[in-house]
PDB file of C-alpha atoms in Angstrom:
ATOM      1  CA  UNK A   1      -9.819  -5.490   1.646  1.00 51.00           C
ATOM      2  CA  UNK A   2      -8.624  -9.226   1.414  1.00 51.00           C
ATOM      3  CA  UNK A   3     -10.796 -12.104   1.388  1.00 51.00           C
ATOM      4  CA  UNK A   4     -10.601 -15.514   3.240  1.00 51.00           C
ATOM      5  CA  UNK A   5      -8.565 -18.074   1.571  1.00 48.00           C
ATOM      6  CA  UNK A   6     -11.333 -20.304   0.249  1.00 53.00           C
ATOM      7  CA  UNK A   7     -11.227 -20.131  -3.314  1.00 70.00           C
ATOM      8  CA  UNK A   8      -8.165 -21.472  -5.441  1.00 78.00           C
ATOM      9  CA  UNK A   9      -8.334 -18.954  -8.352  1.00 79.00           C
ATOM     10  CA  UNK A  10      -8.970 -16.164  -5.896  1.00 78.00           C
ATOM     11  CA  UNK A  11      -6.392 -17.091  -3.641  1.00 86.00           C
ATOM     12  CA  UNK A  12      -3.742 -17.138  -6.406  1.00 90.00           C
ATOM     13  CA  UNK A  13      -4.771 -13.632  -7.698  1.00 87.00           C
ATOM     14  CA  UNK A  14      -4.510 -12.421  -4.089  1.00 88.00           C
ATOM     15  CA  UNK A  15      -0.932 -13.796  -3.759  1.00 93.00           C
ATOM     16  CA  UNK A  16      -0.180 -12.060  -6.754  1.00 94.00           C
ATOM     17  CA  UNK A  17      -1.561  -8.863  -5.613  1.00 92.00           C
ATOM     18  CA  UNK A  18      -0.174  -8.850  -2.224  1.00 93.00           C
ATOM     19  CA  UNK A  19       3.357  -9.558  -3.603  1.00 96.00           C
ATOM     20  CA  UNK A  20       4.129  -6.416  -5.305  1.00 95.00           C
ATOM     21  CA  UNK A  21       1.284  -3.758  -4.904  1.00 92.00           C
ATOM     22  CA  UNK A  22       2.649  -2.206  -1.699  1.00 94.00           C
ATOM     23  CA  UNK A  23       6.313  -2.528  -2.894  1.00 96.00           C
ATOM     24  CA  UNK A  24       5.109  -0.756  -6.021  1.00 93.00           C
ATOM     25  CA  UNK A  25       4.048   2.270  -3.892  1.00 92.00           C
ATOM     26  CA  UNK A  26       7.251   2.412  -1.749  1.00 95.00           C
ATOM     27  CA  UNK A  27       9.508   2.150  -5.001  1.00 95.00           C
ATOM     28  CA  UNK A  28       7.599   4.744  -6.686  1.00 91.00           C
ATOM     29  CA  UNK A  29       7.885   7.000  -3.529  1.00 93.00           C
ATOM     30  CA  UNK A  30      11.990   6.542  -3.804  1.00 94.00           C
ATOM     31  CA  UNK A  31      11.764   7.129  -7.457  1.00 92.00           C
ATOM     32  CA  UNK A  32      10.019  10.518  -7.274  1.00 90.00           C
ATOM     33  CA  UNK A  33      11.880  11.550  -4.468  1.00 93.00           C
ATOM     34  CA  UNK A  34      13.827  14.945  -5.531  1.00 91.00           C
ATOM     35  CA  UNK A  35      16.814  14.678  -3.421  1.00 90.00           C
ATOM     36  CA  UNK A  36      18.511  17.744  -4.825  1.00 88.00           C
ATOM     37  CA  UNK A  37      15.411  19.869  -3.744  1.00 89.00           C
ATOM     38  CA  UNK A  38      14.445  18.513  -0.473  1.00 90.00           C
ATOM     39  CA  UNK A  39      18.181  17.596   0.666  1.00 88.00           C
ATOM     40  CA  UNK A  40      18.718  21.111   1.629  1.00 86.00           C
ATOM     41  CA  UNK A  41      15.574  21.330   4.079  1.00 90.00           C
ATOM     42  CA  UNK A  42      14.706  17.885   5.360  1.00 92.00           C
ATOM     43  CA  UNK A  43      12.515  19.412   8.072  1.00 93.00           C
ATOM     44  CA  UNK A  44      10.150  21.330   5.700  1.00 94.00           C
ATOM     45  CA  UNK A  45      10.041  18.017   3.543  1.00 94.00           C
ATOM     46  CA  UNK A  46       9.362  15.875   6.815  1.00 95.00           C
ATOM     47  CA  UNK A  47       6.466  18.257   7.758  1.00 95.00           C
ATOM     48  CA  UNK A  48       4.830  18.519   4.512  1.00 94.00           C
ATOM     49  CA  UNK A  49       4.763  14.529   4.108  1.00 94.00           C
ATOM     50  CA  UNK A  50       3.632  14.299   7.570  1.00 95.00           C
ATOM     51  CA  UNK A  51       0.786  16.562   7.101  1.00 94.00           C
ATOM     52  CA  UNK A  52      -0.008  14.603   3.970  1.00 93.00           C
ATOM     53  CA  UNK A  53       0.100  11.257   5.303  1.00 94.00           C
ATOM     54  CA  UNK A  54      -0.144  11.360   9.222  1.00 95.00           C
ATOM     55  CA  UNK A  55      -2.739  13.927   9.383  1.00 94.00           C
ATOM     56  CA  UNK A  56      -5.155  11.916   7.178  1.00 93.00           C
ATOM     57  CA  UNK A  57      -4.347   8.817   9.319  1.00 93.00           C
ATOM     58  CA  UNK A  58      -5.116  10.489  12.841  1.00 92.00           C
ATOM     59  CA  UNK A  59      -8.114  12.158  11.435  1.00 91.00           C
ATOM     60  CA  UNK A  60      -9.836   9.086   9.944  1.00 88.00           C
ATOM     61  CA  UNK A  61      -8.888   7.061  12.782  1.00 88.00           C
ATOM     62  CA  UNK A  62     -10.575   9.405  15.298  1.00 88.00           C
ATOM     63  CA  UNK A  63     -13.486   9.564  13.044  1.00 84.00           C
ATOM     64  CA  UNK A  64     -13.768   5.798  13.032  1.00 80.00           C
ATOM     65  CA  UNK A  65     -13.407   5.437  16.815  1.00 81.00           C
ATOM     66  CA  UNK A  66     -16.493   8.100  17.417  1.00 82.00           C
ATOM     67  CA  UNK A  67     -18.526   6.137  14.746  1.00 75.00           C
ATOM     68  CA  UNK A  68     -17.934   3.085  17.011  1.00 73.00           C
ATOM     69  CA  UNK A  69     -19.529   4.652  20.120  1.00 72.00           C
ATOM     70  CA  UNK A  70     -23.124   4.785  19.059  1.00 70.00           C
ATOM     71  CA  UNK A  71     -22.827   1.673  17.272  1.00 62.00           C
ATOM     72  CA  UNK A  72     -21.575  -0.618  19.990  1.00 62.00           C
ATOM     73  CA  UNK A  73     -24.719  -0.666  21.698  1.00 61.00           C
ATOM     74  CA  UNK A  74     -26.985  -1.732  18.866  1.00 59.00           C
ATOM     75  CA  UNK A  75     -24.793  -4.118  16.788  1.00 57.00           C
ATOM     76  CA  UNK A  76     -21.606  -6.502  17.419  1.00 57.00           C
ATOM     77  CA  UNK A  77     -18.864  -4.089  16.236  1.00 58.00           C
ATOM     78  CA  UNK A  78     -16.126  -6.662  17.411  1.00 64.00           C
ATOM     79  CA  UNK A  79     -14.078  -3.821  18.918  1.00 69.00           C
ATOM     80  CA  UNK A  80     -14.880  -1.322  21.485  1.00 74.00           C
ATOM     81  CA  UNK A  81     -13.787   2.575  21.244  1.00 76.00           C
ATOM     82  CA  UNK A  82     -11.684   2.042  23.838  1.00 79.00           C
ATOM     83  CA  UNK A  83      -9.986  -0.935  21.976  1.00 79.00           C
ATOM     84  CA  UNK A  84      -9.308   1.299  18.987  1.00 80.00           C
ATOM     85  CA  UNK A  85      -7.775   3.961  21.185  1.00 84.00           C
ATOM     86  CA  UNK A  86      -5.502   1.245  22.658  1.00 88.00           C
ATOM     87  CA  UNK A  87      -4.413   0.186  19.231  1.00 86.00           C
ATOM     88  CA  UNK A  88      -4.088   3.664  18.032  1.00 86.00           C
ATOM     89  CA  UNK A  89      -1.548   4.290  20.859  1.00 89.00           C
ATOM     90  CA  UNK A  90       0.191   0.888  20.264  1.00 91.00           C
ATOM     91  CA  UNK A  91       0.456   1.686  16.702  1.00 89.00           C
ATOM     92  CA  UNK A  92      -0.440  -1.846  15.071  1.00 88.00           C
ATOM     93  CA  UNK A  93      -3.388  -4.381  15.375  1.00 79.00           C
ATOM     94  CA  UNK A  94      -5.997  -5.092  16.233  1.00 80.00           C
ATOM     95  CA  UNK A  95      -4.678  -8.517  15.844  1.00 80.00           C
ATOM     96  CA  UNK A  96      -6.721 -10.131  12.974  1.00 75.00           C
ATOM     97  CA  UNK A  97      -8.628  -7.119  12.273  1.00 74.00           C
ATOM     98  CA  UNK A  98      -6.196  -4.364  11.447  1.00 78.00           C
ATOM     99  CA  UNK A  99      -7.528  -1.158   9.779  1.00 78.00           C
ATOM    100  CA  UNK A 100      -6.445  -0.406   6.424  1.00 82.00           C
ATOM    101  CA  UNK A 101      -4.771   3.007   7.455  1.00 88.00           C
ATOM    102  CA  UNK A 102      -1.529   1.128   8.456  1.00 92.00           C
ATOM    103  CA  UNK A 103      -0.227   2.157   5.178  1.00 93.00           C
ATOM    104  CA  UNK A 104       0.122   5.968   5.655  1.00 94.00           C
ATOM    105  CA  UNK A 105       2.413   5.926   8.812  1.00 96.00           C
ATOM    106  CA  UNK A 106       4.461   2.960   7.380  1.00 96.00           C
ATOM    107  CA  UNK A 107       5.030   5.023   4.235  1.00 96.00           C
ATOM    108  CA  UNK A 108       5.779   8.068   6.193  1.00 97.00           C
ATOM    109  CA  UNK A 109       8.230   6.543   8.531  1.00 97.00           C
ATOM    110  CA  UNK A 110       9.710   4.390   5.731  1.00 97.00           C
ATOM    111  CA  UNK A 111      10.353   7.774   3.709  1.00 97.00           C
ATOM    112  CA  UNK A 112      11.801   9.631   6.531  1.00 97.00           C
ATOM    113  CA  UNK A 113      14.395   6.787   7.319  1.00 98.00           C
ATOM    114  CA  UNK A 114      15.133   6.602   3.557  1.00 97.00           C
ATOM    115  CA  UNK A 115      15.709  10.560   3.241  1.00 96.00           C
ATOM    116  CA  UNK A 116      18.086  10.544   6.188  1.00 96.00           C
ATOM    117  CA  UNK A 117      20.168   7.474   4.692  1.00 96.00           C
ATOM    118  CA  UNK A 118      20.350   9.315   1.235  1.00 95.00           C
ATOM    119  CA  UNK A 119      21.233  12.730   3.063  1.00 94.00           C
ATOM    120  CA  UNK A 120      23.985  11.110   4.857  1.00 94.00           C
ATOM    121  CA  UNK A 121      25.361   8.926   1.794  1.00 93.00           C
ATOM    122  CA  UNK A 122      24.649  11.387  -1.232  1.00 90.00           C
ATOM    123  CA  UNK A 123      28.353  12.697  -1.375  1.00 87.00           C
ATOM    124  CA  UNK A 124      29.571   9.023  -1.267  1.00 90.00           C
ATOM    125  CA  UNK A 125      29.925   6.321  -3.827  1.00 89.00           C
ATOM    126  CA  UNK A 126      26.215   5.251  -4.650  1.00 86.00           C
ATOM    127  CA  UNK A 127      27.111   1.533  -3.882  1.00 90.00           C
ATOM    128  CA  UNK A 128      27.356   2.698  -0.229  1.00 94.00           C
ATOM    129  CA  UNK A 129      23.442   2.435   0.080  1.00 94.00           C
ATOM    130  CA  UNK A 130      23.393  -1.277  -1.693  1.00 94.00           C
ATOM    131  CA  UNK A 131      24.142  -2.942   1.778  1.00 96.00           C
ATOM    132  CA  UNK A 132      20.920  -1.306   3.167  1.00 97.00           C
ATOM    133  CA  UNK A 133      19.054  -3.469   0.922  1.00 97.00           C
ATOM    134  CA  UNK A 134      20.103  -6.474   2.702  1.00 97.00           C
ATOM    135  CA  UNK A 135      20.607  -4.940   6.132  1.00 98.00           C
ATOM    136  CA  UNK A 136      17.303  -3.460   6.570  1.00 98.00           C
ATOM    137  CA  UNK A 137      14.989  -6.717   5.606  1.00 98.00           C
ATOM    138  CA  UNK A 138      17.341  -8.639   7.950  1.00 98.00           C
ATOM    139  CA  UNK A 139      16.633  -6.253  10.900  1.00 98.00           C
ATOM    140  CA  UNK A 140      12.828  -6.353   9.874  1.00 98.00           C
ATOM    141  CA  UNK A 141      12.709 -10.006   9.856  1.00 98.00           C
ATOM    142  CA  UNK A 142      14.741 -10.246  13.173  1.00 98.00           C
ATOM    143  CA  UNK A 143      12.469  -7.693  14.863  1.00 98.00           C
ATOM    144  CA  UNK A 144       9.467  -9.911  13.584  1.00 97.00           C
ATOM    145  CA  UNK A 145      10.866 -13.018  15.246  1.00 97.00           C
ATOM    146  CA  UNK A 146      11.527 -11.138  18.512  1.00 97.00           C
ATOM    147  CA  UNK A 147       8.113  -9.916  19.108  1.00 95.00           C
ATOM    148  CA  UNK A 148       6.317 -13.120  17.502  1.00 92.00           C
ATOM    149  CA  UNK A 149       3.435 -13.806  18.156  1.00 91.00           C
ATOM    150  CA  UNK A 150       2.861 -10.021  19.481  1.00 92.00           C
ATOM    151  CA  UNK A 151       2.602  -7.352  16.523  1.00 94.00           C
ATOM    152  CA  UNK A 152       5.504  -5.086  16.352  1.00 96.00           C
ATOM    153  CA  UNK A 153       4.745  -1.726  17.800  1.00 95.00           C
ATOM    154  CA  UNK A 154       4.109   1.063  15.269  1.00 94.00           C
ATOM    155  CA  UNK A 155       4.967  -1.609  12.538  1.00 96.00           C
ATOM    156  CA  UNK A 156       8.769  -1.059  12.708  1.00 97.00           C
ATOM    157  CA  UNK A 157       9.135  -4.225  10.479  1.00 97.00           C
ATOM    158  CA  UNK A 158       7.100  -2.832   7.883  1.00 97.00           C
ATOM    159  CA  UNK A 159       8.705   0.608   8.035  1.00 98.00           C
ATOM    160  CA  UNK A 160      12.013  -1.220   7.402  1.00 98.00           C
ATOM    161  CA  UNK A 161      10.761  -2.922   4.168  1.00 98.00           C
ATOM    162  CA  UNK A 162       9.388   0.500   3.259  1.00 98.00           C
ATOM    163  CA  UNK A 163      12.612   1.832   3.401  1.00 98.00           C
ATOM    164  CA  UNK A 164      14.412  -1.108   1.534  1.00 98.00           C
ATOM    165  CA  UNK A 165      11.835  -0.469  -1.304  1.00 98.00           C
ATOM    166  CA  UNK A 166      12.412   3.196  -1.431  1.00 97.00           C
ATOM    167  CA  UNK A 167      16.060   2.528  -2.103  1.00 97.00           C
ATOM    168  CA  UNK A 168      15.408   0.239  -4.575  1.00 97.00           C
ATOM    169  CA  UNK A 169      13.386   2.825  -6.261  1.00 95.00           C
ATOM    170  CA  UNK A 170      15.868   5.482  -5.947  1.00 95.00           C
ATOM    171  CA  UNK A 171      18.472   3.430  -7.576  1.00 95.00           C
ATOM    172  CA  UNK A 172      16.018   2.583 -10.129  1.00 93.00           C
ATOM    173  CA  UNK A 173      15.859   6.488 -11.024  1.00 91.00           C
ATOM    174  CA  UNK A 174      19.627   6.873 -10.714  1.00 88.00           C
ATOM    175  CA  UNK A 175      20.381   4.371 -12.931  1.00 86.00           C
ATOM    176  CA  UNK A 176      17.529   4.622 -15.586  1.00 83.00           C
ATOM    177  CA  UNK A 177      15.975   8.170 -14.769  1.00 79.00           C
ATOM    178  CA  UNK A 178      12.040   8.192 -15.543  1.00 77.00           C
ATOM    179  CA  UNK A 179      12.343   6.674 -18.943  1.00 79.00           C
ATOM    180  CA  UNK A 180      10.125   4.133 -20.474  1.00 79.00           C
ATOM    181  CA  UNK A 181      11.005   0.558 -19.277  1.00 82.00           C
ATOM    182  CA  UNK A 182      11.671  -0.707 -22.850  1.00 81.00           C
ATOM    183  CA  UNK A 183      14.389  -1.414 -25.383  1.00 81.00           C
ATOM    184  CA  UNK A 184      14.306  -0.534 -28.998  1.00 78.00           C
ATOM    185  CA  UNK A 185      13.660  -4.229 -29.659  1.00 83.00           C
ATOM    186  CA  UNK A 186      10.139  -5.166 -29.268  1.00 84.00           C
ATOM    187  CA  UNK A 187      10.872  -8.931 -29.516  1.00 87.00           C
ATOM    188  CA  UNK A 188      13.864  -8.409 -26.761  1.00 88.00           C
ATOM    189  CA  UNK A 189      11.243  -6.513 -24.542  1.00 86.00           C
ATOM    190  CA  UNK A 190       8.550  -9.442 -25.038  1.00 88.00           C
ATOM    191  CA  UNK A 191      11.105 -12.034 -24.079  1.00 91.00           C
ATOM    192  CA  UNK A 192      12.375 -10.039 -20.997  1.00 91.00           C
ATOM    193  CA  UNK A 193       8.655  -9.492 -19.926  1.00 92.00           C
ATOM    194  CA  UNK A 194       7.569 -13.162 -20.321  1.00 93.00           C
ATOM    195  CA  UNK A 195      10.599 -14.289 -18.338  1.00 94.00           C
ATOM    196  CA  UNK A 196      10.279 -11.504 -15.707  1.00 94.00           C
ATOM    197  CA  UNK A 197       6.582 -12.222 -15.092  1.00 95.00           C
ATOM    198  CA  UNK A 198       6.539 -15.794 -15.218  1.00 96.00           C
ATOM    199  CA  UNK A 199       9.440 -15.536 -12.546  1.00 96.00           C
ATOM    200  CA  UNK A 200       7.234 -13.022 -10.534  1.00 97.00           C
ATOM    201  CA  UNK A 201       4.072 -15.251 -10.602  1.00 96.00           C
ATOM    202  CA  UNK A 202       5.975 -18.867  -9.529  1.00 97.00           C
ATOM    203  CA  UNK A 203       7.702 -16.750  -6.901  1.00 97.00           C
ATOM    204  CA  UNK A 204       4.566 -15.317  -5.679  1.00 97.00           C
ATOM    205  CA  UNK A 205       2.557 -18.404  -5.806  1.00 96.00           C
ATOM    206  CA  UNK A 206       5.428 -20.266  -3.619  1.00 97.00           C
ATOM    207  CA  UNK A 207       5.735 -17.259  -1.005  1.00 97.00           C
ATOM    208  CA  UNK A 208       1.791 -16.882  -0.545  1.00 95.00           C
ATOM    209  CA  UNK A 209      -0.003 -14.173   0.922  1.00 94.00           C
ATOM    210  CA  UNK A 210       1.745 -11.139   2.356  1.00 95.00           C
ATOM    211  CA  UNK A 211      -0.134  -9.047   5.085  1.00 93.00           C
ATOM    212  CA  UNK A 212       2.060  -6.107   6.605  1.00 94.00           C
ATOM    213  CA  UNK A 213      -0.513  -5.088   9.236  1.00 90.00           C
ATOM    214  CA  UNK A 214      -0.211  -8.713  10.361  1.00 92.00           C
ATOM    215  CA  UNK A 215       3.593  -8.974  10.397  1.00 94.00           C
ATOM    216  CA  UNK A 216       3.350 -11.596   7.812  1.00 95.00           C
ATOM    217  CA  UNK A 217       5.749 -11.347   4.724  1.00 96.00           C
ATOM    218  CA  UNK A 218       4.984 -14.528   3.248  1.00 95.00           C
ATOM    219  CA  UNK A 219       6.558 -17.843   3.720  1.00 96.00           C
ATOM    220  CA  UNK A 220      10.211 -16.094   3.099  1.00 96.00           C
ATOM    221  CA  UNK A 221      10.585 -12.321   3.782  1.00 96.00           C
ATOM    222  CA  UNK A 222      13.488 -12.457   1.101  1.00 97.00           C
ATOM    223  CA  UNK A 223      11.484 -13.924  -1.356  1.00 97.00           C
ATOM    224  CA  UNK A 224       9.003 -11.017  -0.797  1.00 98.00           C
ATOM    225  CA  UNK A 225      11.735  -8.708  -1.462  1.00 97.00           C
ATOM    226  CA  UNK A 226      12.120 -10.483  -5.024  1.00 97.00           C
ATOM    227  CA  UNK A 227       8.442 -10.583  -5.715  1.00 97.00           C
ATOM    228  CA  UNK A 228       8.107  -6.653  -4.816  1.00 97.00           C
ATOM    229  CA  UNK A 229      10.965  -5.686  -7.181  1.00 97.00           C
ATOM    230  CA  UNK A 230      10.166  -8.044 -10.285  1.00 96.00           C
ATOM    231  CA  UNK A 231       6.607  -7.458 -10.121  1.00 96.00           C
ATOM    232  CA  UNK A 232       7.053  -3.646 -10.058  1.00 94.00           C
ATOM    233  CA  UNK A 233       9.484  -3.930 -13.028  1.00 94.00           C
ATOM    234  CA  UNK A 234       6.791  -5.939 -14.758  1.00 93.00           C
ATOM    235  CA  UNK A 235       4.282  -3.382 -14.147  1.00 91.00           C
ATOM    236  CA  UNK A 236       6.481  -0.592 -15.307  1.00 89.00           C
ATOM    237  CA  UNK A 237       7.018  -2.582 -18.475  1.00 88.00           C
ATOM    238  CA  UNK A 238       3.287  -2.892 -19.210  1.00 86.00           C
ATOM    239  CA  UNK A 239       2.839   0.811 -18.464  1.00 80.00           C
ATOM    240  CA  UNK A 240       5.411   1.598 -20.957  1.00 77.00           C
ATOM    241  CA  UNK A 241       3.375   0.102 -23.700  1.00 74.00           C
ATOM    242  CA  UNK A 242       0.757   2.594 -23.073  1.00 66.00           C
ATOM    243  CA  UNK A 243       0.726   5.848 -25.223  1.00 60.00           C
ATOM    244  CA  UNK A 244      -0.946   8.934 -24.057  1.00 57.00           C
ATOM    245  CA  UNK A 245      -4.497   8.117 -24.604  1.00 58.00           C
ATOM    246  CA  UNK A 246      -7.944   7.965 -22.874  1.00 56.00           C
ATOM    247  CA  UNK A 247      -6.792   5.296 -21.027  1.00 55.00           C
ATOM    248  CA  UNK A 248      -3.324   6.246 -19.816  1.00 59.00           C
ATOM    249  CA  UNK A 249      -4.974   9.666 -18.863  1.00 64.00           C
ATOM    250  CA  UNK A 250      -7.157   8.037 -16.482  1.00 64.00           C
ATOM    251  CA  UNK A 251      -4.484   5.914 -15.051  1.00 63.00           C
ATOM    252  CA  UNK A 252      -2.793   9.253 -14.351  1.00 66.00           C
ATOM    253  CA  UNK A 253      -5.617  10.499 -12.531  1.00 68.00           C
ATOM    254  CA  UNK A 254      -5.824   7.346 -10.299  1.00 68.00           C
ATOM    255  CA  UNK A 255      -2.061   7.558  -9.595  1.00 68.00           C
ATOM    256  CA  UNK A 256      -2.277  11.228  -8.808  1.00 74.00           C
ATOM    257  CA  UNK A 257      -5.242  10.731  -6.539  1.00 79.00           C
ATOM    258  CA  UNK A 258      -4.575   7.252  -5.185  1.00 81.00           C
ATOM    259  CA  UNK A 259      -4.258   8.281  -1.647  1.00 85.00           C
ATOM    260  CA  UNK A 260      -7.695   9.496  -1.466  1.00 85.00           C
ATOM    261  CA  UNK A 261      -9.097   6.616  -3.412  1.00 83.00           C
ATOM    262  CA  UNK A 262      -7.305   4.120  -0.853  1.00 83.00           C
ATOM    263  CA  UNK A 263      -8.713   5.884   2.009  1.00 84.00           C
ATOM    264  CA  UNK A 264     -12.238   5.998   0.952  1.00 82.00           C
ATOM    265  CA  UNK A 265     -12.972   2.595  -0.799  1.00 75.00           C
ATOM    266  CA  UNK A 266     -13.487   0.350   2.065  1.00 73.00           C
ATOM    267  CA  UNK A 267     -16.453   2.496   2.881  1.00 72.00           C
ATOM    268  CA  UNK A 268     -18.139   1.258  -0.029  1.00 71.00           C
ATOM    269  CA  UNK A 269     -16.627  -2.081   0.088  1.00 68.00           C
ATOM    270  CA  UNK A 270     -18.633  -2.548   3.286  1.00 64.00           C
ATOM    271  CA  UNK A 271     -21.904  -1.097   2.110  1.00 66.00           C
ATOM    272  CA  UNK A 272     -22.187  -3.975  -0.459  1.00 63.00           C
ATOM    273  CA  UNK A 273     -23.380  -6.793   1.988  1.00 61.00           C
ATOM    274  CA  UNK A 274     -25.717  -4.198   3.516  1.00 61.00           C
ATOM    275  CA  UNK A 275     -27.308  -3.697   0.126  1.00 63.00           C
ATOM    276  CA  UNK A 276     -27.219  -7.479  -0.754  1.00 62.00           C
ATOM    277  CA  UNK A 277     -29.349  -8.073   2.414  1.00 62.00           C
ATOM    278  CA  UNK A 278     -31.554  -5.102   1.591  1.00 63.00           C
ATOM    279  CA  UNK A 279     -32.323  -6.772  -1.932  1.00 64.00           C
ATOM    280  CA  UNK A 280     -33.663  -9.981  -0.107  1.00 63.00           C
ATOM    281  CA  UNK A 281     -30.484 -12.050  -0.255  1.00 60.00           C
ATOM    282  CA  UNK A 282     -29.654 -14.373   2.894  1.00 58.00           C
ATOM    283  CA  UNK A 283     -26.291 -14.643   4.790  1.00 52.00           C
ATOM    284  CA  UNK A 284     -26.073 -17.967   3.282  1.00 56.00           C
ATOM    285  CA  UNK A 285     -26.713 -16.928  -0.428  1.00 54.00           C
ATOM    286  CA  UNK A 286     -23.916 -14.376   0.087  1.00 51.00           C
ATOM    287  CA  UNK A 287     -21.606 -17.048   1.706  1.00 53.00           C
ATOM    288  CA  UNK A 288     -22.279 -19.717  -1.152  1.00 49.00           C
ATOM    289  CA  UNK A 289     -21.099 -17.148  -4.173  1.00 50.00           C
ATOM    290  CA  UNK A 290     -18.443 -15.422  -1.947  1.00 50.00           C
ATOM    291  CA  UNK A 291     -16.004 -15.189  -4.896  1.00 54.00           C
ATOM    292  CA  UNK A 292     -18.678 -13.674  -7.074  1.00 57.00           C
ATOM    293  CA  UNK A 293     -19.641 -11.218  -4.307  1.00 62.00           C
ATOM    294  CA  UNK A 294     -16.112 -10.331  -3.315  1.00 64.00           C
ATOM    295  CA  UNK A 295     -15.342  -9.459  -7.087  1.00 67.00           C
ATOM    296  CA  UNK A 296     -18.566  -7.328  -7.411  1.00 70.00           C
ATOM    297  CA  UNK A 297     -17.943  -5.383  -4.020  1.00 70.00           C
ATOM    298  CA  UNK A 298     -14.415  -4.647  -5.153  1.00 71.00           C
ATOM    299  CA  UNK A 299     -15.353  -3.152  -8.475  1.00 75.00           C
ATOM    300  CA  UNK A 300     -18.210  -1.278  -6.821  1.00 75.00           C
ATOM    301  CA  UNK A 301     -15.903   0.191  -4.074  1.00 76.00           C
ATOM    302  CA  UNK A 302     -13.489   1.061  -6.705  1.00 77.00           C
ATOM    303  CA  UNK A 303     -15.845   2.657  -9.004  1.00 79.00           C
ATOM    304  CA  UNK A 304     -17.782   4.611  -6.408  1.00 79.00           C
ATOM    305  CA  UNK A 305     -14.441   5.986  -4.823  1.00 83.00           C
ATOM    306  CA  UNK A 306     -13.852   7.833  -8.054  1.00 84.00           C
ATOM    307  CA  UNK A 307     -16.692  10.120  -8.073  1.00 86.00           C
ATOM    308  CA  UNK A 308     -16.279  10.844  -4.336  1.00 86.00           C
ATOM    309  CA  UNK A 309     -12.791  11.513  -4.897  1.00 87.00           C
ATOM    310  CA  UNK A 310     -13.778  14.416  -7.222  1.00 86.00           C
ATOM    311  CA  UNK A 311     -16.226  15.486  -4.352  1.00 88.00           C
ATOM    312  CA  UNK A 312     -13.474  15.414  -1.742  1.00 88.00           C
ATOM    313  CA  UNK A 313     -11.191  17.384  -3.864  1.00 86.00           C
ATOM    314  CA  UNK A 314     -13.992  20.061  -4.303  1.00 88.00           C
ATOM    315  CA  UNK A 315     -14.794  20.533  -0.485  1.00 88.00           C
ATOM    316  CA  UNK A 316     -12.397  22.078   2.056  1.00 88.00           C
ATOM    317  CA  UNK A 317     -13.270  20.269   4.996  1.00 88.00           C
ATOM    318  CA  UNK A 318     -13.002  17.111   3.568  1.00 87.00           C
ATOM    319  CA  UNK A 319     -10.021  17.649   1.448  1.00 89.00           C
ATOM    320  CA  UNK A 320      -8.045  18.662   4.599  1.00 88.00           C
ATOM    321  CA  UNK A 321      -9.056  15.373   6.235  1.00 89.00           C
ATOM    322  CA  UNK A 322      -8.204  12.981   3.552  1.00 89.00           C
ATOM    323  CA  UNK A 323      -5.074  14.870   2.207  1.00 89.00           C
ATOM    324  CA  UNK A 324      -4.033  17.198   4.996  1.00 89.00           C
ATOM    325  CA  UNK A 325      -4.347  20.145   2.648  1.00 84.00           C
ATOM    326  CA  UNK A 326      -7.125  22.723   2.088  1.00 77.00           C
ATOM    327  CA  UNK A 327      -8.295  22.298  -1.529  1.00 64.00           C
ATOM    328  CA  UNK A 328      -8.904  26.166  -1.875  1.00 59.00           C
TER     329      UNK A 328
END
């Protein structure tokens, strides 16, 4: 849910968020991949992850398309059901108005390419995988240029970036395991964090806004690779400071159910403008305080997503739609 770039402070925050949040998920996917367990049966792993990621993608997309059928006759939905079907088959778009569901197939196909690379190279020196961290982004940027200004079908460029970050995450685990990102010296940790976070913020502000569904990786795709990795490490260092407590347990809940929250939050995000109009605010009032209302929409959408996540987990039908699995 990205706002128009009309506010300097909000713009800076958006630059920071888009510079590392998606890479964070891709890196975590690589870190948590159990190669010893799944390498023996990649077919089962591909089916399991496909059920988790692709089934909700198609289910929610079809529901959205069906909802547009009665709405197009009464309000301006900017897209017809036919448009949605076309972009579903194309695997990208609509231009300028992409659905937030893009992340699910990109993560899936990025993971599949990663596990194939890992399966082929696992018996070799681990350094054999390192060139892919350069080769895959190069191919992604080349494909983007070839198709520009047309969107890349099925976001192959984003898939290649996703695979790259998965490899980075996997190598992080190979090097450090799943240990806390800290040293024995708090002073050393503080210095490393300050230098790392400062570098990350400066690079993210220079590289600017990143939008995978629009085939836009900032001013420079290689800088995106740096901001995605450095921002993730900085996030890990902050997480290492959290001891098992009320806050960290809630963060674990968000992590476990992040897919459902991601899938459900746009519904509440778009409900806020409707509620604003019901309370008597005009469109002019909304636009004049856009930054404030955007922040309110984000907080409300995030907050309401949590209880609805619990509802989804307790309902067999909803659980199947949003997770691909029956809750019971």
